[in-house]
Coordinates of C-alpha atoms and ligand atoms in Angstrom, one line a residue:
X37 CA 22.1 74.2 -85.9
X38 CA 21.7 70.3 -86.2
X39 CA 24.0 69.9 -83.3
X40 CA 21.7 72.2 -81.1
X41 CA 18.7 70.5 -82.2
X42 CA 20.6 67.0 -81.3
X43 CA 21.9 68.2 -78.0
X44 CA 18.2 69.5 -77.0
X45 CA 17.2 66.0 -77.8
X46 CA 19.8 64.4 -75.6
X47 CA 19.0 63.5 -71.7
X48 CA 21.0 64.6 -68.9
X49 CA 22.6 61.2 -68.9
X50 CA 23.3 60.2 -72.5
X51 CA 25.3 64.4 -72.3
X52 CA 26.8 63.3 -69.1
X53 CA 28.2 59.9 -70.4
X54 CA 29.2 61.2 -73.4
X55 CA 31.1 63.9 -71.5
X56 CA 32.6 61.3 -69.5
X57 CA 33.4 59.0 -73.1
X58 CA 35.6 62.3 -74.4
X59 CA 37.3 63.1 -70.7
X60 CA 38.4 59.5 -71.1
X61 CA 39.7 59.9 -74.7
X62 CA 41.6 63.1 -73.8
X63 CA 43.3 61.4 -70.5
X64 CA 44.0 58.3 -72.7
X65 CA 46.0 60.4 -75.5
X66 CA 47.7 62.2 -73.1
X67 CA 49.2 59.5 -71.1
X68 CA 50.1 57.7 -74.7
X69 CA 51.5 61.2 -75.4
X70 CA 53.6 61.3 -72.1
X71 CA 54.8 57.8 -72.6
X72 CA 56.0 58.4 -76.1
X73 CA 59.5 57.9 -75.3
X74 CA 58.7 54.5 -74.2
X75 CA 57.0 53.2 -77.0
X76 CA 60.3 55.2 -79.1
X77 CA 62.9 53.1 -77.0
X78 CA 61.2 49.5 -77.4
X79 CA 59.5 50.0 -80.9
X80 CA 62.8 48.6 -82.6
X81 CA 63.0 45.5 -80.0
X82 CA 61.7 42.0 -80.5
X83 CA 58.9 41.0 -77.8
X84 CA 55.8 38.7 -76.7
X85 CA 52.8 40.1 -78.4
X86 CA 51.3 43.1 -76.3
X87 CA 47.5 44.5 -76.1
X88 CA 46.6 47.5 -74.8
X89 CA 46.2 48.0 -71.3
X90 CA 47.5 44.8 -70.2
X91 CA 50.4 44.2 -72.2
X92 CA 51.8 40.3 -72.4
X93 CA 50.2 40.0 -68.5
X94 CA 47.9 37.2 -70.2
X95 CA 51.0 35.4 -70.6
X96 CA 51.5 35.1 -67.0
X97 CA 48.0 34.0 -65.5
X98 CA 48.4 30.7 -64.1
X99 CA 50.3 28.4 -61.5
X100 CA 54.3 29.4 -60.1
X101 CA 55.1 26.6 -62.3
X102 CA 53.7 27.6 -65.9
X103 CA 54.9 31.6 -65.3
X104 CA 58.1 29.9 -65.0
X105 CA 57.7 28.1 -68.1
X106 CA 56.7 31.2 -69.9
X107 CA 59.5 33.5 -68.7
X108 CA 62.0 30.8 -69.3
X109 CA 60.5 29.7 -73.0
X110 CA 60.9 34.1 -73.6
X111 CA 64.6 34.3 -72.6
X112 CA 65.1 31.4 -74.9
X113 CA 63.3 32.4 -77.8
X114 CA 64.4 36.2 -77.9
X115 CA 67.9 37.1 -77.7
X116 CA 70.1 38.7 -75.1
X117 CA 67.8 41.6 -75.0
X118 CA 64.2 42.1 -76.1
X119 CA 60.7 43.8 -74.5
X120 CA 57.6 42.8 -72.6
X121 CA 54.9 45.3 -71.5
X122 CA 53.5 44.2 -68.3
X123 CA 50.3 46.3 -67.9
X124 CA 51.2 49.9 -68.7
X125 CA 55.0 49.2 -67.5
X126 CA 57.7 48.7 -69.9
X127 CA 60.3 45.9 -69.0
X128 CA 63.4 44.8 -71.1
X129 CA 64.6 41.9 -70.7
X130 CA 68.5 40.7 -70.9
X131 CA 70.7 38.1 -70.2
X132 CA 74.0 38.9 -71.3
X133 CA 76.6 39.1 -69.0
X134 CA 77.6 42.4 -71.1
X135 CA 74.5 43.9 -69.7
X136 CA 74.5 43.0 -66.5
X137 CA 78.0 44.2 -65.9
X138 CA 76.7 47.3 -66.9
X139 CA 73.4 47.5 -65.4
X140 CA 74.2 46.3 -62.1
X141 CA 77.4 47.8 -61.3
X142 CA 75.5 51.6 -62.9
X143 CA 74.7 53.9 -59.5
X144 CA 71.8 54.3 -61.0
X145 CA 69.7 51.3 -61.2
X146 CA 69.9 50.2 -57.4
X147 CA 65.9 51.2 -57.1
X148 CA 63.9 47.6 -57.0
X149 CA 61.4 47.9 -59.4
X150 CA 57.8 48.3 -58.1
X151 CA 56.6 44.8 -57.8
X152 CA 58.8 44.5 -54.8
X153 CA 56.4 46.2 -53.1
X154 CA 53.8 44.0 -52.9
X155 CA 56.4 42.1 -50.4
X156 CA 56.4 45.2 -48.1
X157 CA 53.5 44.3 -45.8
X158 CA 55.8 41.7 -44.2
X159 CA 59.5 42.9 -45.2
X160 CA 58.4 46.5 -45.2
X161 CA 61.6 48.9 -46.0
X162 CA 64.3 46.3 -45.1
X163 CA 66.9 45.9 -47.6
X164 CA 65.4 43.4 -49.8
X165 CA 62.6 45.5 -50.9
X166 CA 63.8 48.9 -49.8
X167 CA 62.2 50.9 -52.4
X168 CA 64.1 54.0 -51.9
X169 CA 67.9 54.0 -52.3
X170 CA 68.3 56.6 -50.2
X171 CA 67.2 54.5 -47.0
X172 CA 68.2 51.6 -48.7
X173 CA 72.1 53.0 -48.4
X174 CA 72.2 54.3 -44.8
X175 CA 70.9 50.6 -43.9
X176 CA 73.2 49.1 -46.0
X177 CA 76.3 51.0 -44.5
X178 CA 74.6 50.0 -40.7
X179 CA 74.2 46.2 -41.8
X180 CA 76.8 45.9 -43.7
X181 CA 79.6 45.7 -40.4
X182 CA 77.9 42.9 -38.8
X183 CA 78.8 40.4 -41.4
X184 CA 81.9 41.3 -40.8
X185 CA 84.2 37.7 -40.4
X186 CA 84.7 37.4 -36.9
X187 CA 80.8 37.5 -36.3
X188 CA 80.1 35.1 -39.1
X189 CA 82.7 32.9 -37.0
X190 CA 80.9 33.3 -34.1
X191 CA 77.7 31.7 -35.5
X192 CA 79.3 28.3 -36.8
X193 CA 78.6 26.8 -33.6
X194 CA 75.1 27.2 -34.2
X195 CA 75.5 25.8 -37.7
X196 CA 77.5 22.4 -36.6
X197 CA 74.7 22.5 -33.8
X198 CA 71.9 22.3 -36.3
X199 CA 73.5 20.4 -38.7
X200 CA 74.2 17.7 -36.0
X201 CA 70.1 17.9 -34.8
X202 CA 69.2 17.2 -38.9
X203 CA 71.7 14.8 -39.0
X204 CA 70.0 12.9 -36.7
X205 CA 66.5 13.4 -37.6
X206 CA 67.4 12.2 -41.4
X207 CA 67.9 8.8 -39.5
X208 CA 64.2 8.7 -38.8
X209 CA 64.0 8.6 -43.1
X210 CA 66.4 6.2 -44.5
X211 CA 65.9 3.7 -46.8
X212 CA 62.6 5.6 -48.1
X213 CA 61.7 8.4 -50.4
X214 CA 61.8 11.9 -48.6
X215 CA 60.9 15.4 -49.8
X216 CA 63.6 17.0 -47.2
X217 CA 62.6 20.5 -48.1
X218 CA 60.4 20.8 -45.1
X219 CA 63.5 18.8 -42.6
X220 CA 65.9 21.4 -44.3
X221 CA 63.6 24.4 -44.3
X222 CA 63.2 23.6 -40.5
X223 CA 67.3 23.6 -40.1
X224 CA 67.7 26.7 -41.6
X225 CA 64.8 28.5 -40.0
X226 CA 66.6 27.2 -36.6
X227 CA 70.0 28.6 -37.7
X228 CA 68.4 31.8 -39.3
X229 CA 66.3 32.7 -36.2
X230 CA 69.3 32.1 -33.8
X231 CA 72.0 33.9 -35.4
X232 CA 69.7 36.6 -36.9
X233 CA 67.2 37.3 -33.2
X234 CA 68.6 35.4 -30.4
X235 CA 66.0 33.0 -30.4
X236 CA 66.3 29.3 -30.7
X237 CA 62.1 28.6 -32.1
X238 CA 63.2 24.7 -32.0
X239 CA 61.4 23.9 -35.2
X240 CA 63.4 21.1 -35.8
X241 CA 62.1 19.3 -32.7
X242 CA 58.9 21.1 -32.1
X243 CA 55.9 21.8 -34.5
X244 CA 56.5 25.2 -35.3
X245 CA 53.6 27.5 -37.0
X246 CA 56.8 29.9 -38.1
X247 CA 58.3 28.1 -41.4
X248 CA 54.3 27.5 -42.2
X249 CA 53.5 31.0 -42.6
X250 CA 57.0 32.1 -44.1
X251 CA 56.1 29.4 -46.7
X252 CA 52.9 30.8 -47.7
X253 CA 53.7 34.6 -47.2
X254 CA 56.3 33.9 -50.4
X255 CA 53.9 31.8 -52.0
X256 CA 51.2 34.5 -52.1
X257 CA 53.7 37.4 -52.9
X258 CA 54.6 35.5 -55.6
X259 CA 50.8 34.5 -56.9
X260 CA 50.0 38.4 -56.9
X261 CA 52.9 39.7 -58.4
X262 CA 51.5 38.0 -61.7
X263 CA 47.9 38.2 -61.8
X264 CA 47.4 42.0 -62.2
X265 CA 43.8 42.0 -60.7
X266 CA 45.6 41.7 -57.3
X267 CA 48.0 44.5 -58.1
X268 CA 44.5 46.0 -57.0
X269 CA 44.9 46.4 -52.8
X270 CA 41.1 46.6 -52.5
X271 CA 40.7 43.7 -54.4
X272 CA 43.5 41.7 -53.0
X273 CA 42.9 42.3 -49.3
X274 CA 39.1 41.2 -49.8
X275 CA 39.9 38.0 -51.3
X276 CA 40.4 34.8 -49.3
X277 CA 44.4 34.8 -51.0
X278 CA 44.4 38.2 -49.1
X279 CA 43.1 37.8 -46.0
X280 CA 45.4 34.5 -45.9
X281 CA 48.9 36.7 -46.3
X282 CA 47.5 39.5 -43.8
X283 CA 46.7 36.6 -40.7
X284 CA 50.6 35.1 -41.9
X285 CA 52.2 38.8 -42.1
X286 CA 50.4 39.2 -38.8
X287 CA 52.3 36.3 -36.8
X288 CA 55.5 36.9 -38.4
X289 CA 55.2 40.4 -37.7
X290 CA 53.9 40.4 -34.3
X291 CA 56.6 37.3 -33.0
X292 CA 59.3 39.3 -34.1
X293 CA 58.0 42.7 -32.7
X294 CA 57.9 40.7 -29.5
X295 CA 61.8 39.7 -29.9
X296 CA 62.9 43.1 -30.4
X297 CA 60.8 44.7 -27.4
X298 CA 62.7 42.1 -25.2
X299 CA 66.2 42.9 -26.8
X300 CA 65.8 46.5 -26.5
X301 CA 64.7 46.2 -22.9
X302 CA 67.5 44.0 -22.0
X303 CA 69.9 46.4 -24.1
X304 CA 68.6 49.3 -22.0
X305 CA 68.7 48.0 -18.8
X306 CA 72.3 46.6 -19.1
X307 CA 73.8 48.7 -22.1
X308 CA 75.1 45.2 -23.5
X309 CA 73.3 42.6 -25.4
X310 CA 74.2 39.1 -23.6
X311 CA 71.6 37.7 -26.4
X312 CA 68.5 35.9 -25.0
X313 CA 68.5 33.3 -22.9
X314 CA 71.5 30.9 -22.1
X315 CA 72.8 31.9 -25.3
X316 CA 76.9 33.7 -25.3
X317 CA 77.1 34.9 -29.2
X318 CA 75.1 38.8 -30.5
X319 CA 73.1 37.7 -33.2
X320 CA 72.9 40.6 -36.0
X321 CA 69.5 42.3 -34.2
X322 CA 71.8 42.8 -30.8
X323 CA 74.5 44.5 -32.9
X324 CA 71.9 46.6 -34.5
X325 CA 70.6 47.5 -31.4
X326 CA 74.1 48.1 -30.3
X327 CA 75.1 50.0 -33.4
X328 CA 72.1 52.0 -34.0
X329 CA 71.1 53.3 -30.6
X330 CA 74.1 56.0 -30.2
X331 CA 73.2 57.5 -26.6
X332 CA 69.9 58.8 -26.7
X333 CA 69.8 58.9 -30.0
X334 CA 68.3 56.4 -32.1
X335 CA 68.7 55.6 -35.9
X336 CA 66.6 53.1 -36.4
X337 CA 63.1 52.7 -35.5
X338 CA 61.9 49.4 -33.7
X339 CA 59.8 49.3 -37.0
X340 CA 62.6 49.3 -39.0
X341 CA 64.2 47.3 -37.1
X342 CA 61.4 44.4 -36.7
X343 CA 61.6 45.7 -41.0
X344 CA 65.7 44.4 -41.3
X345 CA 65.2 41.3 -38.6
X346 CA 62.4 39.6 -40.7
X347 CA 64.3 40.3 -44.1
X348 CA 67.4 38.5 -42.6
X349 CA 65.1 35.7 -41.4
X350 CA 63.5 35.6 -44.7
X351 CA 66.3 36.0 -47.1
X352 CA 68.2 33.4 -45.2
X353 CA 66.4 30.6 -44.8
X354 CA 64.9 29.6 -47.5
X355 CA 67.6 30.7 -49.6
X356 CA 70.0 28.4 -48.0
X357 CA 67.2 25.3 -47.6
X358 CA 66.5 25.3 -51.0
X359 CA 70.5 24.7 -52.6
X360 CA 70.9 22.7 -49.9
X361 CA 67.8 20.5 -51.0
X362 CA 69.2 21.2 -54.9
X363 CA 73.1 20.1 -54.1
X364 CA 71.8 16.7 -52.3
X365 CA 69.8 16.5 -55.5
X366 CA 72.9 16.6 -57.7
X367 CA 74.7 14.6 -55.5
X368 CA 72.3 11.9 -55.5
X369 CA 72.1 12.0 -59.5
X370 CA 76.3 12.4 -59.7
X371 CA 77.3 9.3 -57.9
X372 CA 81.0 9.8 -58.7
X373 CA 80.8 13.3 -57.7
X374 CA 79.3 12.4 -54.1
X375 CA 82.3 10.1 -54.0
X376 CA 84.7 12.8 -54.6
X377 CA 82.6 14.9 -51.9
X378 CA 82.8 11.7 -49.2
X379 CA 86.8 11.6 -49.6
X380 CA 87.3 15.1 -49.4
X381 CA 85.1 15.5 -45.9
X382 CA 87.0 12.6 -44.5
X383 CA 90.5 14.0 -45.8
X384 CA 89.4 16.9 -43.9
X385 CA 87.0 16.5 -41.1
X386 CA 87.9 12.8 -40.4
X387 CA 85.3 9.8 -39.9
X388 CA 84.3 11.2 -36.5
X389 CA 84.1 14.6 -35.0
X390 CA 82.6 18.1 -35.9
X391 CA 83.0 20.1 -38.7
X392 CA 85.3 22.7 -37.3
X393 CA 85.7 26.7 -38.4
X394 CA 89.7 25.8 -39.9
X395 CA 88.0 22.9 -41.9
X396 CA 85.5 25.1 -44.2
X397 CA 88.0 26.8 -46.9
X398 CA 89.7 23.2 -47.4
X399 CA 86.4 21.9 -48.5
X400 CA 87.3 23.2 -51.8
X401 CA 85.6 20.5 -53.7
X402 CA 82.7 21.0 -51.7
X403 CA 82.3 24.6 -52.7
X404 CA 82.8 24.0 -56.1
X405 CA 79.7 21.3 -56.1
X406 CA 77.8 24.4 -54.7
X407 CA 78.6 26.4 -57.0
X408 CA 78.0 24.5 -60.0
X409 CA 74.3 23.9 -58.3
X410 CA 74.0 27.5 -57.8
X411 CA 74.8 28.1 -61.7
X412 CA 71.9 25.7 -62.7
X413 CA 69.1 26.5 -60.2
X414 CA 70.2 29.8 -59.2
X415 CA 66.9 30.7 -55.9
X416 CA 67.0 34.0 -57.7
X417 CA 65.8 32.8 -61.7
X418 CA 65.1 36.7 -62.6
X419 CA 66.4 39.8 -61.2
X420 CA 64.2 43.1 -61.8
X421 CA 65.6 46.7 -61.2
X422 CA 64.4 50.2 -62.0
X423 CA 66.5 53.3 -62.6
X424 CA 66.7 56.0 -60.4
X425 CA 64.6 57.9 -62.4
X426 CA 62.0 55.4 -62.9
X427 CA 60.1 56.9 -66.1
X428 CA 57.9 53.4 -66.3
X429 CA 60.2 51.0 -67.4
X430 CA 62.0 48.2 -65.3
X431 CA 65.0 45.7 -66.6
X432 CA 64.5 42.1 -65.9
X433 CA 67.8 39.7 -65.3
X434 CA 67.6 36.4 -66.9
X435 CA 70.0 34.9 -64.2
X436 CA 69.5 31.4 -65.1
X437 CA 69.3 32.0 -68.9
X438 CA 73.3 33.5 -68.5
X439 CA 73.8 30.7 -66.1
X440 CA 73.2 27.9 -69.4
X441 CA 74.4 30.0 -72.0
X442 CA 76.7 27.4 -74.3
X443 CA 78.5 30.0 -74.8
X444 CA 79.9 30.4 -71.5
X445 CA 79.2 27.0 -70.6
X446 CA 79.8 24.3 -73.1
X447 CA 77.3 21.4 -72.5
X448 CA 75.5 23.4 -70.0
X449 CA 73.1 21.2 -69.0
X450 CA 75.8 18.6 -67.5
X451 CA 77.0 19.1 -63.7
X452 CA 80.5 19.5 -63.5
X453 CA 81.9 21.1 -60.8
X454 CA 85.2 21.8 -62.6
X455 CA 83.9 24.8 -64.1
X456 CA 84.8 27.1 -60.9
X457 CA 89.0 25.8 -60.9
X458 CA 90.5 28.9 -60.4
X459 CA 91.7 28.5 -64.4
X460 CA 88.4 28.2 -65.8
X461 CA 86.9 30.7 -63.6
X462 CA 89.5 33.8 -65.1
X463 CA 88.3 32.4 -68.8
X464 CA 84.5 33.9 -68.0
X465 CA 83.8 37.4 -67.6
X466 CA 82.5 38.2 -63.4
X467 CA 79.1 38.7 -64.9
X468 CA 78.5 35.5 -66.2
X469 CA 77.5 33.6 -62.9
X470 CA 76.0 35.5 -60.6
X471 CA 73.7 33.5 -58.5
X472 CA 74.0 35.8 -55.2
X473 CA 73.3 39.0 -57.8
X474 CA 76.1 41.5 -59.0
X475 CA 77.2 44.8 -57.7
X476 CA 76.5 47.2 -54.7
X477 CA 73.5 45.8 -54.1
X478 CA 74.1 42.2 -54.3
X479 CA 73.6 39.9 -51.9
X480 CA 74.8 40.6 -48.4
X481 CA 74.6 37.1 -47.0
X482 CA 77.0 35.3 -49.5
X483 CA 79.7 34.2 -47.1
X484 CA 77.5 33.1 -43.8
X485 CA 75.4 31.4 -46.7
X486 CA 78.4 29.2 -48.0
X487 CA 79.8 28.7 -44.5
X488 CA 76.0 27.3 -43.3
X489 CA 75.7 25.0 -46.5
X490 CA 79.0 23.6 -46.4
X491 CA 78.6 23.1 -42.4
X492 CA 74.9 21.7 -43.2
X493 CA 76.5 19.6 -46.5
X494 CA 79.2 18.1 -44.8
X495 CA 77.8 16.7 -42.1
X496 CA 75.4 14.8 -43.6
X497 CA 76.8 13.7 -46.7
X498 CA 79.6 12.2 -44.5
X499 CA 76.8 9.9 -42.4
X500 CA 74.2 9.2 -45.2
X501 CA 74.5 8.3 -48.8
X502 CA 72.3 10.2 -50.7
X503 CA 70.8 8.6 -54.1
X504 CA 67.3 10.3 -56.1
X505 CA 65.5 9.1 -58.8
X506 CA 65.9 12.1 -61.1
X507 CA 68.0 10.7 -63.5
X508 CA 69.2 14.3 -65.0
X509 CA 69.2 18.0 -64.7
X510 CA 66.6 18.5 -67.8
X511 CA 64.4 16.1 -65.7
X512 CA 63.7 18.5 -62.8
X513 CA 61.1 20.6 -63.8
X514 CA 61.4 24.2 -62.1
X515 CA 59.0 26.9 -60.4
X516 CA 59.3 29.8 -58.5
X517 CA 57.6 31.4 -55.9
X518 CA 60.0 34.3 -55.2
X519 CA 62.7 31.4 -55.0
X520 CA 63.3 28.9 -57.7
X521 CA 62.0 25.3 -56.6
X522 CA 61.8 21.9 -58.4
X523 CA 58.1 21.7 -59.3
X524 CA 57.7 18.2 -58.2
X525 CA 59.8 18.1 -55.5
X526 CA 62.9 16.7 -53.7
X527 CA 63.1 12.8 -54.0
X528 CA 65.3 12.0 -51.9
X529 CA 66.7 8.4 -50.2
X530 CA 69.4 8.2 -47.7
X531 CA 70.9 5.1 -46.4
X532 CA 73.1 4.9 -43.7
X533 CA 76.9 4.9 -44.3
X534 CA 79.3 2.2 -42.5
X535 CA 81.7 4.0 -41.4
Ligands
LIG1117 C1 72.3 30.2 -51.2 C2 72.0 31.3 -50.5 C3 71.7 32.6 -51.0 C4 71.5 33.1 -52.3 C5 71.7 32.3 -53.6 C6 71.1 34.5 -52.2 C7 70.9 35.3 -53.3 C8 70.5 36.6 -53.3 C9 70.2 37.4 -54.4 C10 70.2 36.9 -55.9 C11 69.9 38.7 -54.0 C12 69.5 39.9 -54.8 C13 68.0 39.9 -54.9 C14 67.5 41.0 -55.8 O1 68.2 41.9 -56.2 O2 66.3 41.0 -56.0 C15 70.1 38.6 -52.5 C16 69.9 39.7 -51.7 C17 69.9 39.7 -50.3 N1 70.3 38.6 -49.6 FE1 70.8 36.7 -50.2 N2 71.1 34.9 -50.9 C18 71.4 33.8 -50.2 C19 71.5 33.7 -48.8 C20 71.3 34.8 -48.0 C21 71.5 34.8 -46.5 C22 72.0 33.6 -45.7 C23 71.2 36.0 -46.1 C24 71.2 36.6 -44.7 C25 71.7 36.0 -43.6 C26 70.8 36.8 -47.2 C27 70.4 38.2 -47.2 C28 70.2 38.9 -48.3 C29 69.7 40.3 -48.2 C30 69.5 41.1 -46.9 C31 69.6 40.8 -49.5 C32 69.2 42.2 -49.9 C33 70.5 42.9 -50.1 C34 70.3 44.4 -50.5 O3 69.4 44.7 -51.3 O4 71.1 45.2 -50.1 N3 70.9 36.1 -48.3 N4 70.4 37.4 -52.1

């Protein structure tokens, strides 16, 4: 009766709201009841404190450098696998090689978990962010031909080419500090952008808009990917952040659609690709066109194909600019090392001449100082996958956590190139280094990388001695937008060698 009474005393609103209050309640105990076998799988695992709703995401507001900081300080403080709720998404988090031989090599955890997504404005479904693996394996079948040896040969005249152009703009810096990210960013753009389109964009000699908006395209993928408000596309295309990545997105987009109209038009009027311009080599979007248009029929869009182009272009560059900029780095701190470096290039490429194609495997030494960077500032820091059947929970990789464990790597934080001989490398299991990723879908660009860094390396560590005032690993403090960077940048001085 009382409740009667109570109701008729109630106004429309104060009924409606309170309608609304329960219809809430019964949404919110449904979803906790669908999730159940979430909270059962992580309940027994150690983890960052977690609140409702948003999980540990207030651990991650800030600056590239301090979510660094705090997804580092996590991989050190739990062990080799523990839990983090991002939001209402469950993530575990490992970094034992044990794992990742499992996870990565599994069929079915090739999906990229959904953050990956928020890069898809500019990438859209190449392969880096191909959400479904479905797509993601008919590309990866096309693409995977034209890496193939006997194209990656073809480009190392663009990579002596560009190495030769730095070389001689690094004489413009010498004798004075110099952050060379932007110089070497510049390099690889030019390589990426010729052996990947066709097109030479001369940013090493001209101001070029290009690297600027790849730069802040990353940079802004990276800032939304943590700060959950974002996650929001209404909210994040409104803001000033937003309307920044749509103008760069824009550019890059609409350059490269411009590139592939003129290839395909070129294709179809000749039915071969002689590559733009004065230039003789295909780069990787001519054989695409070549391989994917099969007579009339065509299996690849021009969208996915502008997709595939721009992921090359971003994948590559910075990728390669950044261990570049880290292996000068070491080299600079590891006097004795650089030494070892300098005798080897002159053994084998002499005091004069190019860096020639039969050259590259007999810089052995060379490769292993790459390495040994890649091991302690792997671009990729943390991996994230999601299983095929995606039931709200994602596995990050703690790449650079494996990549210092002592118990793989005994002093881990000295550089010593030593630890990829052939001998010590059968002592680890694969898993344990894995800076170009692990598995089917690992990275596709692993040997045209080490053939354009050894190229890029050698030729100017044989001209310029290279010294920095980091005075150890620890001392370079590390952030990542998407690729892992030295938070306070390269310092870098070259002086000329005598020769
Ligand atoms: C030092 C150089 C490089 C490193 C350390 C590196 C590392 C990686 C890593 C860790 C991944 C996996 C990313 C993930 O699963 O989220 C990846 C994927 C990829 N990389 Fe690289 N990369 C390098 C250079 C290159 C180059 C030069 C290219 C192209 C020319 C390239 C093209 C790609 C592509 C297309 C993918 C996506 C592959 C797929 O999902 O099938 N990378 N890379």
């Amino acid at each position: 009766m009382w409740r009667i009474i109570n109701l008729q005393k109630l106004s429309v609103t104060e009924i409606l709201l309170s309608f609304l209050l329960w219809a809430a309640l019964i949404w919110f105990l449904q979803v906790l009841w669908k999730r159940r076998h979430l909270y059962k799988a992580s309940i027994g695992l150690p983890g960052p404190l977690a609140l409702p709703f948003i999980g540990s995401a207030f651990y991650f507001i800030g600056n590239p450098y301090d979510t660094f900081g705090q997804i580092t300080q996590m991989f050190n403080q739990y062990p080799s696998i523990f839990r983090v709720w991002f939001g209402p998404r469950l993530f575990y988090a490992v970094s034992d090689p044990k794992y990742f031989e499992i996870l990565f090599t599994s069929p079915h955890m090739l999906g990229k978990e959904k953050l990956y997504e928020l890069a898809s404005p500019v990438v859209g479904e190449g392969l880096f962010s191909a959400m479904s693996v479905s797509h993601w394996k008919k590309h990866r079948k096309i693409i995977m031909p034209t890496f193939n040896q006997k194209i990656l040969d073809s480009f190392m005249e663009v990579f002596v080419e560009q190495s030769q152009i730095l070389s001689s703009v690094l004489e413009k810096y010498v004798n004075q500090d110099v952050d060379i990210s932007k110089l070497i960013t510049r390099c690889t753009l030019d390589i990426i952008c010729e052996t990947a389109m066709g097109v030479q964009i001369k940013a090493q000699s001209l101001e070029s808009e290009f690297p600027k908006w790849v730069d802040r395209v990353l940079e802004i993928v990276m800032i939304r990917i943590f700060n959950i408000f974002y996650h929001s596309e209404v909210i994040f295309r409104n803001s000033p952040l937003g309307r920044d990545f749509y103008y760069c997105t824009g550019r890059i987009r609409s350059f490269t659609r411009g590139v592939v109209a003129e290839k395909k038009a070129n294709y179809k009027k000749n039915r071969i690709v002689p590559g733009s311009g004065t230039l003789k080599r295909k780069a990787f979007l001519d054989l695409l066109i070549e391989t994917t248009n099969d007579g009339d029929v065509q299996l690849f869009t021009d969208e996915e194909l502008i997709d595939e182009t721009i992921t090359l272009m971003v994948a590559g560059s910075d990728t390669t600019a950044v261990t570049n900029c880290f292996t000068l780095t070491m080299l600079g701190m590891h006097k004795n090392i650089q030494e070892k470096v300098l005798t080897e290039i002159l053994e084998v490429v002499g005091p004069k001449g190019n860096v020639e194609l039969s050259h590259l495997p007999q810089l052995k030494y060379l490769e292993r100082v790459i390495k040994e960077t890649l091991r302690l500032f792997p671009i990729g820091a943390f991996l994230v996958r999601t299983a095929d059947n995606d039931k709200g929970c994602s596995v990050v990789f703690g790449i650079l956590r494996a990549h210092t464990n002592e118990k793989y790597w005994p002093e881990p934080y000295s550089f010593d190139p030593d630890r990829f001989l052939p001998e010590e490398v059968a002592k680890r299991p694969a898993a344990a280094y894995i800076p170009f990723s692990y598995g089917p879908r690992n990275c596709i660009g692993l040997k045209y990388a080490m053939m354009a860094m050894k190229t890029l390396l050698a030729t100017v560590i044989r001209k310029y001695n290279v010294s920095t005032s980091y005075k150890s690993v620890r001392d370079i403090e590390l952030k990542t937008n998407l690729v892992l960077r030295p938070k306070d940048g390269y310092k870098i001085k070259f002086e000329l060698r005598n020769l």
